[in-house]
Short mmCIF file of C-alpha atoms and ligand atoms in Angstrom, two decimals:
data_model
loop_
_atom_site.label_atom_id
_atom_site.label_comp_id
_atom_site.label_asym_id
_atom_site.label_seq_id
_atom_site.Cartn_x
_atom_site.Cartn_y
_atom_site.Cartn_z
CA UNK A 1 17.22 -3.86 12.44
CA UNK A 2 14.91 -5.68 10.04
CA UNK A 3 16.75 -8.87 7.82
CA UNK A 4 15.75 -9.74 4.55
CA UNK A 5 14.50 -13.10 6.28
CA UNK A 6 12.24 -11.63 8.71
CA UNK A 7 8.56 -11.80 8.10
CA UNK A 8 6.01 -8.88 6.84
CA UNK A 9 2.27 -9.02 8.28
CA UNK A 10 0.44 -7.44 5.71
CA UNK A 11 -3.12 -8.07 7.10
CA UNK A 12 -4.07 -9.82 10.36
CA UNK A 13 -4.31 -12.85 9.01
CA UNK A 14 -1.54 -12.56 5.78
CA UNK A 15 2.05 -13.24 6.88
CA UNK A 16 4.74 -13.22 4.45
CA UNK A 17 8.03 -15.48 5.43
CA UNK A 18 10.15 -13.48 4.17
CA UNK A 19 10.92 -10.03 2.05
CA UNK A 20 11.50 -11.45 -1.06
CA UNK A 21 8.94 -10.17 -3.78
CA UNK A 22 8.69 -11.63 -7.32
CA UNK A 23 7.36 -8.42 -9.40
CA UNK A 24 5.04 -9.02 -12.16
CA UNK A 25 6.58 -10.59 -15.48
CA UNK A 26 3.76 -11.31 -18.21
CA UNK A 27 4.84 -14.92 -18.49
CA UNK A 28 2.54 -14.89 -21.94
CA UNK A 29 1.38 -18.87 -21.06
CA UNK A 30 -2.32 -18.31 -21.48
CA UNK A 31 -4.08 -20.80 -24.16
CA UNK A 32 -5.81 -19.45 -27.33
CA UNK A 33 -8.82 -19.36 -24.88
CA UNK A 34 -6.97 -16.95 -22.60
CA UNK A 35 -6.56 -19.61 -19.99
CA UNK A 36 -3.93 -20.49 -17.66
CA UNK A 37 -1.75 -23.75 -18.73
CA UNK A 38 0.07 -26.71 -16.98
CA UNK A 39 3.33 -24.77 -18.00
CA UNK A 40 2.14 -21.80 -15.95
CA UNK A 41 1.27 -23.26 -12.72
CA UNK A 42 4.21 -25.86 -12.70
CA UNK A 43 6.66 -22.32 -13.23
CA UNK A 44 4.84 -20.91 -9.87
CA UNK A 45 5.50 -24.05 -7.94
CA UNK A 46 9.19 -23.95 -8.98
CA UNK A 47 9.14 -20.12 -7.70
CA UNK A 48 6.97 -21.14 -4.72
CA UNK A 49 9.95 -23.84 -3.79
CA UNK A 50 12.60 -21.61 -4.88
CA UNK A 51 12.30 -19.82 -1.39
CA UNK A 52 10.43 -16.31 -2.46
CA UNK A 53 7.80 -14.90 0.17
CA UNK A 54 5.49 -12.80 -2.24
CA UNK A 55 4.54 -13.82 -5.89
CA UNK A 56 2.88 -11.41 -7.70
CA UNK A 57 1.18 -13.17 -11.27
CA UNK A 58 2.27 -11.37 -14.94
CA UNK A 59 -0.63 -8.98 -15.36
CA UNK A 60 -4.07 -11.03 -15.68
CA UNK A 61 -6.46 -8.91 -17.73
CA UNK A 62 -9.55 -8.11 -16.98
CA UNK A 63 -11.07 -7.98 -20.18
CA UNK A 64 -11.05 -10.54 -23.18
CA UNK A 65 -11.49 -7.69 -25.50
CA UNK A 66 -8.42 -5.26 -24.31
CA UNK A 67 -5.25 -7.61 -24.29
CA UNK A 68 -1.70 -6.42 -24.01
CA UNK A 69 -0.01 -9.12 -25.77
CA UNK A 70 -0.33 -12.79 -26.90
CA UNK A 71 -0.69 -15.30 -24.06
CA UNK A 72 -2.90 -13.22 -21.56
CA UNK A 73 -4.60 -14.83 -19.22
CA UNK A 74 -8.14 -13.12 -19.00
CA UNK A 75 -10.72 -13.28 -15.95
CA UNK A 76 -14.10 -12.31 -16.67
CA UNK A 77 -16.22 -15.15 -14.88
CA UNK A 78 -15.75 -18.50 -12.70
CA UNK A 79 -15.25 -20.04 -16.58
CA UNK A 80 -11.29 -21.23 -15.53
CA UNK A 81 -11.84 -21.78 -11.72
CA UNK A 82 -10.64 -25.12 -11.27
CA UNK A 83 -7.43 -24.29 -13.28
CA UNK A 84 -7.11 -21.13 -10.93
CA UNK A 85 -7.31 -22.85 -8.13
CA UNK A 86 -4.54 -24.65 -9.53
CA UNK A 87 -2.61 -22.16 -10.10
CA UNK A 88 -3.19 -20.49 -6.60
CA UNK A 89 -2.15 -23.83 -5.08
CA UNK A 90 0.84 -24.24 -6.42
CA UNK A 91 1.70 -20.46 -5.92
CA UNK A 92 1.23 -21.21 -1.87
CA UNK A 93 3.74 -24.39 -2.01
CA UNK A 94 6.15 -23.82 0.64
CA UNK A 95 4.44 -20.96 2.32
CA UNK A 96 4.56 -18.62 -0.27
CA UNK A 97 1.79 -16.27 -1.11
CA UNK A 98 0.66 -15.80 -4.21
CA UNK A 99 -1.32 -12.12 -5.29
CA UNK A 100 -3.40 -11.82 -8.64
CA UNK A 101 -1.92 -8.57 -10.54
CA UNK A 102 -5.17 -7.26 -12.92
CA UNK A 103 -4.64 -4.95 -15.54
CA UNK A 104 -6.39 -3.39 -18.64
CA UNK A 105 -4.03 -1.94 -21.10
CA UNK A 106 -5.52 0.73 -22.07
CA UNK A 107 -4.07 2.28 -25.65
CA UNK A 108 -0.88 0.24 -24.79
CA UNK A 109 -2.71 -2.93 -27.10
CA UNK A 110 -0.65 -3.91 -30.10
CA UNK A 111 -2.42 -3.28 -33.46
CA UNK A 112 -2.29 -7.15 -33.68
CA UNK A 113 -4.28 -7.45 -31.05
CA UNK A 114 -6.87 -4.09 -30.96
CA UNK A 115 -7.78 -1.93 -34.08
CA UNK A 116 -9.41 0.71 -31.71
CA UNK A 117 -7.91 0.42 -28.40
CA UNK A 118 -9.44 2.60 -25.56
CA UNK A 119 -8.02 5.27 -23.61
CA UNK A 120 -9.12 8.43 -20.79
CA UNK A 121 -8.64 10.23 -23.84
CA UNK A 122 -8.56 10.34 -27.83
CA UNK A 123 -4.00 11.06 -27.26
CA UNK A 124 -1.84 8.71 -29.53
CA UNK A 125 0.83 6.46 -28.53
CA UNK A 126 4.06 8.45 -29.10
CA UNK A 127 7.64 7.55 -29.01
CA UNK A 128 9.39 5.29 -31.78
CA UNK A 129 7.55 2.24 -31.52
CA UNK A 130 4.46 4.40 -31.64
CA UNK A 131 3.46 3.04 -35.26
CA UNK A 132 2.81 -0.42 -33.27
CA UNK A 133 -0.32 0.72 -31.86
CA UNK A 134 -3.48 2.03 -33.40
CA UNK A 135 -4.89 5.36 -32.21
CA UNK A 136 -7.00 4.83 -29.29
CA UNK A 137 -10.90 6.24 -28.55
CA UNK A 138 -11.75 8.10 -25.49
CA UNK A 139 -13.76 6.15 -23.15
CA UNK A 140 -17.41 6.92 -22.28
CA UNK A 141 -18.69 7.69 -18.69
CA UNK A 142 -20.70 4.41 -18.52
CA UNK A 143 -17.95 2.28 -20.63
CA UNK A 144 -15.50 3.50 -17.08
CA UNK A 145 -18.05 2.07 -14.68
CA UNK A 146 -18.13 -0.96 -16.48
CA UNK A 147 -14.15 -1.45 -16.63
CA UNK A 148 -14.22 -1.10 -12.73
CA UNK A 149 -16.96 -3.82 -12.51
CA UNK A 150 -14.41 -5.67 -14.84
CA UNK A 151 -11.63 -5.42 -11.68
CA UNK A 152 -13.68 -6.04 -9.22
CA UNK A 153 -15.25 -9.16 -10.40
CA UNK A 154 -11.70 -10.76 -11.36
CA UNK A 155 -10.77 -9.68 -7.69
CA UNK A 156 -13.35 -11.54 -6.72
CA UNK A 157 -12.74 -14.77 -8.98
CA UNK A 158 -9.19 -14.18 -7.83
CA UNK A 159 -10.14 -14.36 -4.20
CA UNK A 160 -12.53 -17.45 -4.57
CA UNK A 161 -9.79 -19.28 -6.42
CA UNK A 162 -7.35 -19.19 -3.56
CA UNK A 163 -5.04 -16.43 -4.14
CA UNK A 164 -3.53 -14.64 -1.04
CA UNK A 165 -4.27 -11.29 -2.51
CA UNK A 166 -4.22 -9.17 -5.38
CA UNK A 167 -2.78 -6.24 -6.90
CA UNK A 168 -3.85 -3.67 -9.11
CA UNK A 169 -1.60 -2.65 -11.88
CA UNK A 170 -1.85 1.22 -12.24
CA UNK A 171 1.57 1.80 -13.51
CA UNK A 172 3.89 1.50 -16.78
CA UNK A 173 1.34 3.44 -18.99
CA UNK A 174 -1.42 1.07 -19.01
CA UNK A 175 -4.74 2.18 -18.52
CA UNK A 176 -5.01 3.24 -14.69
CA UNK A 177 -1.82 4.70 -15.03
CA UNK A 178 -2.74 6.41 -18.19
CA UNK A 179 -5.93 7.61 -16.01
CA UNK A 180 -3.48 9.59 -13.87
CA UNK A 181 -1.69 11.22 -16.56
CA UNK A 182 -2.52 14.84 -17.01
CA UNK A 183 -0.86 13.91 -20.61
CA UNK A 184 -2.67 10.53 -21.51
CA UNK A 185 -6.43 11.67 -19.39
CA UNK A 186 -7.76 15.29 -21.21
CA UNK A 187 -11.43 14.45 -19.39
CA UNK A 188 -13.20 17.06 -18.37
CA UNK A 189 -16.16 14.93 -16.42
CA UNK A 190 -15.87 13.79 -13.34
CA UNK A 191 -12.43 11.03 -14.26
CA UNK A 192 -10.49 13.79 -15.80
CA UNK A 193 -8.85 17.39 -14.66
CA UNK A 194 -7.85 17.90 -10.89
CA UNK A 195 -6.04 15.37 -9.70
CA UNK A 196 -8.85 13.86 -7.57
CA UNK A 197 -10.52 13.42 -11.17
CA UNK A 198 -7.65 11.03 -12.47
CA UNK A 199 -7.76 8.67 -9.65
CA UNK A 200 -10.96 8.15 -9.24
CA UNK A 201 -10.90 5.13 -11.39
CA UNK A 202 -8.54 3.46 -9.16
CA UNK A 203 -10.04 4.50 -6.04
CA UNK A 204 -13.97 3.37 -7.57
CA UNK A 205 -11.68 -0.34 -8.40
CA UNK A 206 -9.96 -0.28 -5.26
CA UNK A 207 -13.53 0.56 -2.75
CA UNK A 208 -15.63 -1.63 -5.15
CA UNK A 209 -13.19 -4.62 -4.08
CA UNK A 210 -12.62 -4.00 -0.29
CA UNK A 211 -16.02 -4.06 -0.16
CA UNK A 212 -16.59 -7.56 -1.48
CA UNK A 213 -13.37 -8.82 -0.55
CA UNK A 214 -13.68 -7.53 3.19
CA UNK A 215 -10.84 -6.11 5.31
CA UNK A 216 -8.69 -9.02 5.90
CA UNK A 217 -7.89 -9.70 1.95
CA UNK A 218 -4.46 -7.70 0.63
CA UNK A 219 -4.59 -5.68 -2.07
CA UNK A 220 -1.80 -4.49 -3.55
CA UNK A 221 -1.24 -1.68 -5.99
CA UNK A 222 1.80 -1.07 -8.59
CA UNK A 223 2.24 2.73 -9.23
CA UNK A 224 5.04 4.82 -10.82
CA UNK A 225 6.86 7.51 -8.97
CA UNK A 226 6.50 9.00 -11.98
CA UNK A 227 6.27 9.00 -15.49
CA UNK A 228 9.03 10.91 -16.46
CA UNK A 229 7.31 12.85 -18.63
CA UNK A 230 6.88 16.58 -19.19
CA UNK A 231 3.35 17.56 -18.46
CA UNK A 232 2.72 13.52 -17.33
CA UNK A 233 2.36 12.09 -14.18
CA UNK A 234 4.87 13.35 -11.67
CA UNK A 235 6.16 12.80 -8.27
CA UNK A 236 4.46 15.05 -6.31
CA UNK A 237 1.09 13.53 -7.89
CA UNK A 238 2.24 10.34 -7.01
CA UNK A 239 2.97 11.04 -3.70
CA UNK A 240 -0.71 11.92 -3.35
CA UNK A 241 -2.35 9.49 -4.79
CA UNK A 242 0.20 6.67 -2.60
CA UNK A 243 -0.99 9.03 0.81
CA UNK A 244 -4.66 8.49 -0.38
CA UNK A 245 -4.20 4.96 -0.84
CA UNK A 246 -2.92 4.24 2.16
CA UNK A 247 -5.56 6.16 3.80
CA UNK A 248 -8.32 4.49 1.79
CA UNK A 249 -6.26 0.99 3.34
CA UNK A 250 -4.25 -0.01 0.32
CA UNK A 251 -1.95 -3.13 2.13
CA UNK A 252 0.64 -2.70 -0.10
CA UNK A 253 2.23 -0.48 -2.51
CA UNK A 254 4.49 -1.22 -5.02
CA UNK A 255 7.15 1.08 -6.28
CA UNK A 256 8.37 1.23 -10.10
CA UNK A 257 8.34 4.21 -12.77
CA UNK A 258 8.05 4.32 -16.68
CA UNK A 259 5.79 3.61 -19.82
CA UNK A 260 6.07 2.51 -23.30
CA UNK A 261 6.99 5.88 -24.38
CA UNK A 262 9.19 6.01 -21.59
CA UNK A 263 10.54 2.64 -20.85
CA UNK A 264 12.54 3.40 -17.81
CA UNK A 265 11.25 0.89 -15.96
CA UNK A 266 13.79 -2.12 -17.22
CA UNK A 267 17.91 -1.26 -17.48
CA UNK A 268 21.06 -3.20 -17.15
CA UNK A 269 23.58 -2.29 -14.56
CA UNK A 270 22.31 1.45 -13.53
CA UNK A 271 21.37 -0.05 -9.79
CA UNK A 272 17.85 -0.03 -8.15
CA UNK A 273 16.35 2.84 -9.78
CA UNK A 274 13.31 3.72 -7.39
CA UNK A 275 15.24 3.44 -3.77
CA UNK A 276 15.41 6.98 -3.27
CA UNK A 277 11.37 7.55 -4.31
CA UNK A 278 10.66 4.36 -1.93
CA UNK A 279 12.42 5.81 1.16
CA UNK A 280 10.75 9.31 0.69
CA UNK A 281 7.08 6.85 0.21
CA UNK A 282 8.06 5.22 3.39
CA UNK A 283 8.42 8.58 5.32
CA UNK A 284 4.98 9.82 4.33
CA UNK A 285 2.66 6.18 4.98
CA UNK A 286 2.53 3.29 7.49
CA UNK A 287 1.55 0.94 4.51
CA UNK A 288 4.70 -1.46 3.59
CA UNK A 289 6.30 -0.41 0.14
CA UNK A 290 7.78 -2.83 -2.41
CA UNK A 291 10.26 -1.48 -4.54
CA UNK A 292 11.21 -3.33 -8.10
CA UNK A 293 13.90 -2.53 -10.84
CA UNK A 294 17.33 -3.07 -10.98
CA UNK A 295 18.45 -5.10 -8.12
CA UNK A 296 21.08 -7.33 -8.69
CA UNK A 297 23.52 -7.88 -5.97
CA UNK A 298 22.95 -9.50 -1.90
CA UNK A 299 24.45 -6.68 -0.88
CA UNK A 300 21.89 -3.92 -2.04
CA UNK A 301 18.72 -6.30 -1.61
CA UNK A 302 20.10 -6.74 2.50
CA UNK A 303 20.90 -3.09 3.24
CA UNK A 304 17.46 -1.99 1.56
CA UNK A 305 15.79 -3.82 4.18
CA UNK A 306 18.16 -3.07 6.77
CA UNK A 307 18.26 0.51 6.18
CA UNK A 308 14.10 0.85 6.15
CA UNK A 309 14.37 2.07 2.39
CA UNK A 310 11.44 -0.15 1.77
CA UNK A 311 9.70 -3.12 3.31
CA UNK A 312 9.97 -6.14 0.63
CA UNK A 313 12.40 -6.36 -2.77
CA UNK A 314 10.54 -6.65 -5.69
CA UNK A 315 12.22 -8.76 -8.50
CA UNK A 316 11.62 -9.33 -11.85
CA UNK A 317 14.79 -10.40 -13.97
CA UNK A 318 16.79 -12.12 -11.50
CA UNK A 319 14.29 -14.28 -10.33
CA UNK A 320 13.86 -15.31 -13.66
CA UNK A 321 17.76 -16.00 -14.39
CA UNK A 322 17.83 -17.53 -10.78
CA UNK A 323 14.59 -18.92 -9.43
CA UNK A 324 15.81 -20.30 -6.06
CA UNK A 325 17.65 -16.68 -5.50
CA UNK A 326 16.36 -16.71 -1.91
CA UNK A 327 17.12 -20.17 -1.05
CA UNK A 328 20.98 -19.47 -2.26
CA UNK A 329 21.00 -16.04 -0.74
CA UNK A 330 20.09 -18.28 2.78
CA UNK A 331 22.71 -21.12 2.40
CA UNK A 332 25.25 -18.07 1.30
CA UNK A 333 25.51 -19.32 -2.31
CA UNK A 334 24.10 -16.23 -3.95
CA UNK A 335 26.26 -12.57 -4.72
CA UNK A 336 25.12 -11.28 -7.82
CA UNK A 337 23.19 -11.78 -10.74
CA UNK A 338 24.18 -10.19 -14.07
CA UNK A 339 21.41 -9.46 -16.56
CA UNK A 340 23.44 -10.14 -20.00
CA UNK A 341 22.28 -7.59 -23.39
CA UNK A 342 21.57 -10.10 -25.90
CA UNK A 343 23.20 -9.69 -29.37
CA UNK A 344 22.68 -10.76 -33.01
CA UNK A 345 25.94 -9.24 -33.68
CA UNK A 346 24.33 -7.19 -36.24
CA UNK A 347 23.87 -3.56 -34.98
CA UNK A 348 21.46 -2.60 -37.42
CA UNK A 349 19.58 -5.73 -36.54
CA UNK A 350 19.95 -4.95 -32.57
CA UNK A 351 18.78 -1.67 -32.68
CA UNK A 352 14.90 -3.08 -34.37
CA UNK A 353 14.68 -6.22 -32.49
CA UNK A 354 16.35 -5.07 -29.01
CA UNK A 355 13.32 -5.15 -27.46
CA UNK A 356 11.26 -8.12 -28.61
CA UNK A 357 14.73 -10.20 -28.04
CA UNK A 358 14.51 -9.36 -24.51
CA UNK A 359 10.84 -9.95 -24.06
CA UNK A 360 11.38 -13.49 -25.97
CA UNK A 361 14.32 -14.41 -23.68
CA UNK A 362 12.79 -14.31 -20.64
CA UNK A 363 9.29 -15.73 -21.80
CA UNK A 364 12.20 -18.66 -23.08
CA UNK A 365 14.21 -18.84 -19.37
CA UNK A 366 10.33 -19.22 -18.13
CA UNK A 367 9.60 -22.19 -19.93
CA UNK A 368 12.44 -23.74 -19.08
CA UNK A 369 12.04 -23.02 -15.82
CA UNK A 370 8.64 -24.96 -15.67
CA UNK A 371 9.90 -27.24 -17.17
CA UNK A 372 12.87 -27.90 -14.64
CA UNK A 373 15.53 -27.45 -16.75
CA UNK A 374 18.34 -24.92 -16.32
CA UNK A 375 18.37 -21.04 -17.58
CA UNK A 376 19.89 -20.70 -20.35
CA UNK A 377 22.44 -17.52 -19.82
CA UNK A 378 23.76 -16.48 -22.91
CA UNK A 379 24.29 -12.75 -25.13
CA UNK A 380 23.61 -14.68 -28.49
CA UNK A 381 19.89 -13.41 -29.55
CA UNK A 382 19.08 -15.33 -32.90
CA UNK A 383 17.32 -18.45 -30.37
CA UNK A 384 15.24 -15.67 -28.57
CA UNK A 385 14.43 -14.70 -32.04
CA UNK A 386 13.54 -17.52 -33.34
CA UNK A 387 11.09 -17.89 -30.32
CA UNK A 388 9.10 -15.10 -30.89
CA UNK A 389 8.62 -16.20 -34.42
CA UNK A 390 7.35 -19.20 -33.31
CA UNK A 391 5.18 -17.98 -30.81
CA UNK A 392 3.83 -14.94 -32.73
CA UNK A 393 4.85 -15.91 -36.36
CA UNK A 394 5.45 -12.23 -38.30
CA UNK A 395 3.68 -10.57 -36.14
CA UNK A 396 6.42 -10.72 -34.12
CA UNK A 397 8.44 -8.05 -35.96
CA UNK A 398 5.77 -5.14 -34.68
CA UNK A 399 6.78 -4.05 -30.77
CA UNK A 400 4.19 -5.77 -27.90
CA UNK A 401 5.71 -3.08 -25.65
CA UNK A 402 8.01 0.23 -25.78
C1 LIG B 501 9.45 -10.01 -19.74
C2 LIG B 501 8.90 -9.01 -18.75
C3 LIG B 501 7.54 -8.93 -18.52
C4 LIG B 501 7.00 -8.03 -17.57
N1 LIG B 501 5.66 -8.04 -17.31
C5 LIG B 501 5.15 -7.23 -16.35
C6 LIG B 501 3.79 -7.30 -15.96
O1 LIG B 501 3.01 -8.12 -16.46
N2 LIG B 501 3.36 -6.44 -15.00
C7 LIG B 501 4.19 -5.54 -14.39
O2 LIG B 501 3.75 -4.80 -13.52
N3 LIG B 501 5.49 -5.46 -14.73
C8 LIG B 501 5.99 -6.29 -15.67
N4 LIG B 501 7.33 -6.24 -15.96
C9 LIG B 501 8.17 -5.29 -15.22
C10 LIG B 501 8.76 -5.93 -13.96
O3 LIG B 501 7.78 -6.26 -13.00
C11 LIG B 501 9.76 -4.99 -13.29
O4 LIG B 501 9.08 -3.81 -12.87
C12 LIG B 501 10.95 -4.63 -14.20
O5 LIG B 501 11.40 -5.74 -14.94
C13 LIG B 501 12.13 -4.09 -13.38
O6 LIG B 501 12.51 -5.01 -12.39
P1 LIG B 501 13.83 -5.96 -12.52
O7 LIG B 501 15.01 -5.01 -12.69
O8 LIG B 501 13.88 -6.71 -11.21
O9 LIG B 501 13.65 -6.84 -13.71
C14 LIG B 501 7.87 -7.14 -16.89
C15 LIG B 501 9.25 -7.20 -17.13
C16 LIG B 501 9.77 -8.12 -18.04
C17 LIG B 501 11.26 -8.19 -18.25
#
């Protein structure tokens, strides 16, 4: 029987210690240049030491002109390599690994940030923060090719930098994801229609980097079991496109679910919401499978690896409220962690700024974090607010995310 402290080789030469995962959390600590800062690589040395195997990065975008929210890092060149290498060092302290996540948001940019975002296809942004983002443009054939040069070359900057690995982000409604979507992707060339159509993006990014990155390199990808969604991405289409990937030589696949419209993918207290989609994965493919969401307790995180439900736990929230989570869990001193709904006390108020409070919080607990000071645990939301009104000014008020 596997333990949660057992190792997972993920390529002949990439080991992790143990099956720990920190999931991507946009950690928003890029510069007004887009480029990583002291606060950034001293919070991934604190993770590094706090015990966790795999690090995966906040989503690193691949283009300076498609952001998803304020404080992206972006790789387009070997501009920030010296910083990067930085930041891949200190992501390696204590024999962790450290993987790059890229991303390109597709029509999920923020009217502050893009006043024509792109997208597979001319489709809106629905749902009730919908008025947050501007209509997007459908992409052209050559404008594709060049996003997929985009990935591969950060890969590559990624790689030369020092990073253990890197993952592509092709879930939550971003781009790639929005690729897949039979709802977001009305193409009818060769990257829209049949199935095979909507992933050939990611399998063009994923080829294009094996083949400069070589065998031995991991790349990871994040996909949704589904988008929940009529007429969207579903299960069985996932299913396929994780079989393909695997066959294709994917090293790791990542587990999670949900978009802006459809923000399933972050909850309080409903469990680990993909287990049952990560088992039926792990049936199907030999390639390990990380699942993320809603983890909270020793208990569950043990008997997921124990029972083979998947190979590492992917965490986003808790590591964030407890950063040394796997050196307590070792020494016996960790149970639970409880994810608290923060409050103005105002309901009217709540409802609006629910989301943004969260957001702000943890971009808050990360700072601290880097800086070594405790987490701040607390349901009171006016200091979260008052964050993001620092960091964003008014623009704060219109949603980043769903
Ligand atoms: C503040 C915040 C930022 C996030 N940023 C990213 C991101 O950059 N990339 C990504 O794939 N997921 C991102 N996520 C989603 C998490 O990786 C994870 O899938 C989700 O929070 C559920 O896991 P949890 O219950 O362990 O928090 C973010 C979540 C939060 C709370």
């Amino acid at each position: 029987m596997t333990n949660i402290f057992d190792s997972l080789q993920l390529t002949d030469s990439t080991t992790i210690k143990n099956r720990f995962m920190k999931a991507a959390i946009s950690e928003t600590m890029g510069d007004k240049n887009y480029r990583p800062t002291k606060e950034l690589i001293d919070l991934y040395r604190a993770w590094a030491n706090g015990g966790t195997g795999l690090l995966i990065t906040g989503n690193v975008m691949v283009d300076q002109t498609a952001r998803g929210e304020f404080g992206n890092i972006v790789i387009e060149d070997t501009r920030d390599l010296d910083l990067l290498k930085q930041w891949a060092q200190a992501g390696t302290t204590n024999g962790a690994k450290i993987f790059m996540q890229l991303n390109h948001p597709g029509k999920q940019s923020p009217k502050t940030i893009s006043k024509q975002p792109v997208s597979p296809s001319a489709v809106a942004m629905a749902g009730s923060n919908s008025f947050a983002f501007n209509p997007p443009r459908a992409l052209t054939n050559v404008e594709i090719k060049t996003i997929v040069q985009k990935f591969i070359n950060a890969a590559v900057v990624a790689k030369k930098a020092g990073f253990s690995g890197v993952e592509i982000h092709a879930a939550h409604g971003y781009l790639l994801s929005q690729f897949l979507s039979p709802h977001d992707n009305q193409r009818v060339d060769e990257y829209g229609g049949s199935l095979e159509n909507r992933m050939r993006i990611l399998v063009e990014i994923y080829t294009g980097m094996r083949e400069k990155l070589g065998d031995d390199f991991p790349i990871a990808l994040k996909i949704n079991s589904s988008d929940f969604r009529e007429g969207g991405f579903s299960e069985e289409d996932s299913l396929k496109v994780i079989q393909k990937m695997s066959q294709l030589g994917i090293n790791l696949i990542e587990i999670s679910g949900g978009n802006y419209e459809k923000p399933t993918v972050q909850g309080i207290g409903k469990g680990a919401f993909f287990i049952d989609y990560a088992s039926k994965v792990k049936k199907i493919i030999d390639t390990p499978v990380a699942v993320t969401g809603g983890f909270s307790t020793a208990n569950g995180m043990s008997k997921t690896i124990e029972n083979n439900e998947a190979d590492l736990i992917g965490l986003a929230r808790p590591l964030v409220m407890v950063p040394d989570l796997p050196n307590q869990f070792e020494t016996g001193n960790f149970t639970v962690v409880n994810l608290h709904h923060l409050t103005t006390k105002i309901s009217g108020l709540d409802k609006k700024i629910g989301s943004l409070v969260g957001l702000s919080y943890y971009q808050q607990q990360m700072r601290r974090i880097a800086k070594g000071l405790p987490v701040q645990v607390t349901d009171n939301a006016w200091s979260s607010l008052g964050f993001a009104f620092k960091k964003q000014g008014l623009s704060a008020l219109i949603p980043q995310r769903g």
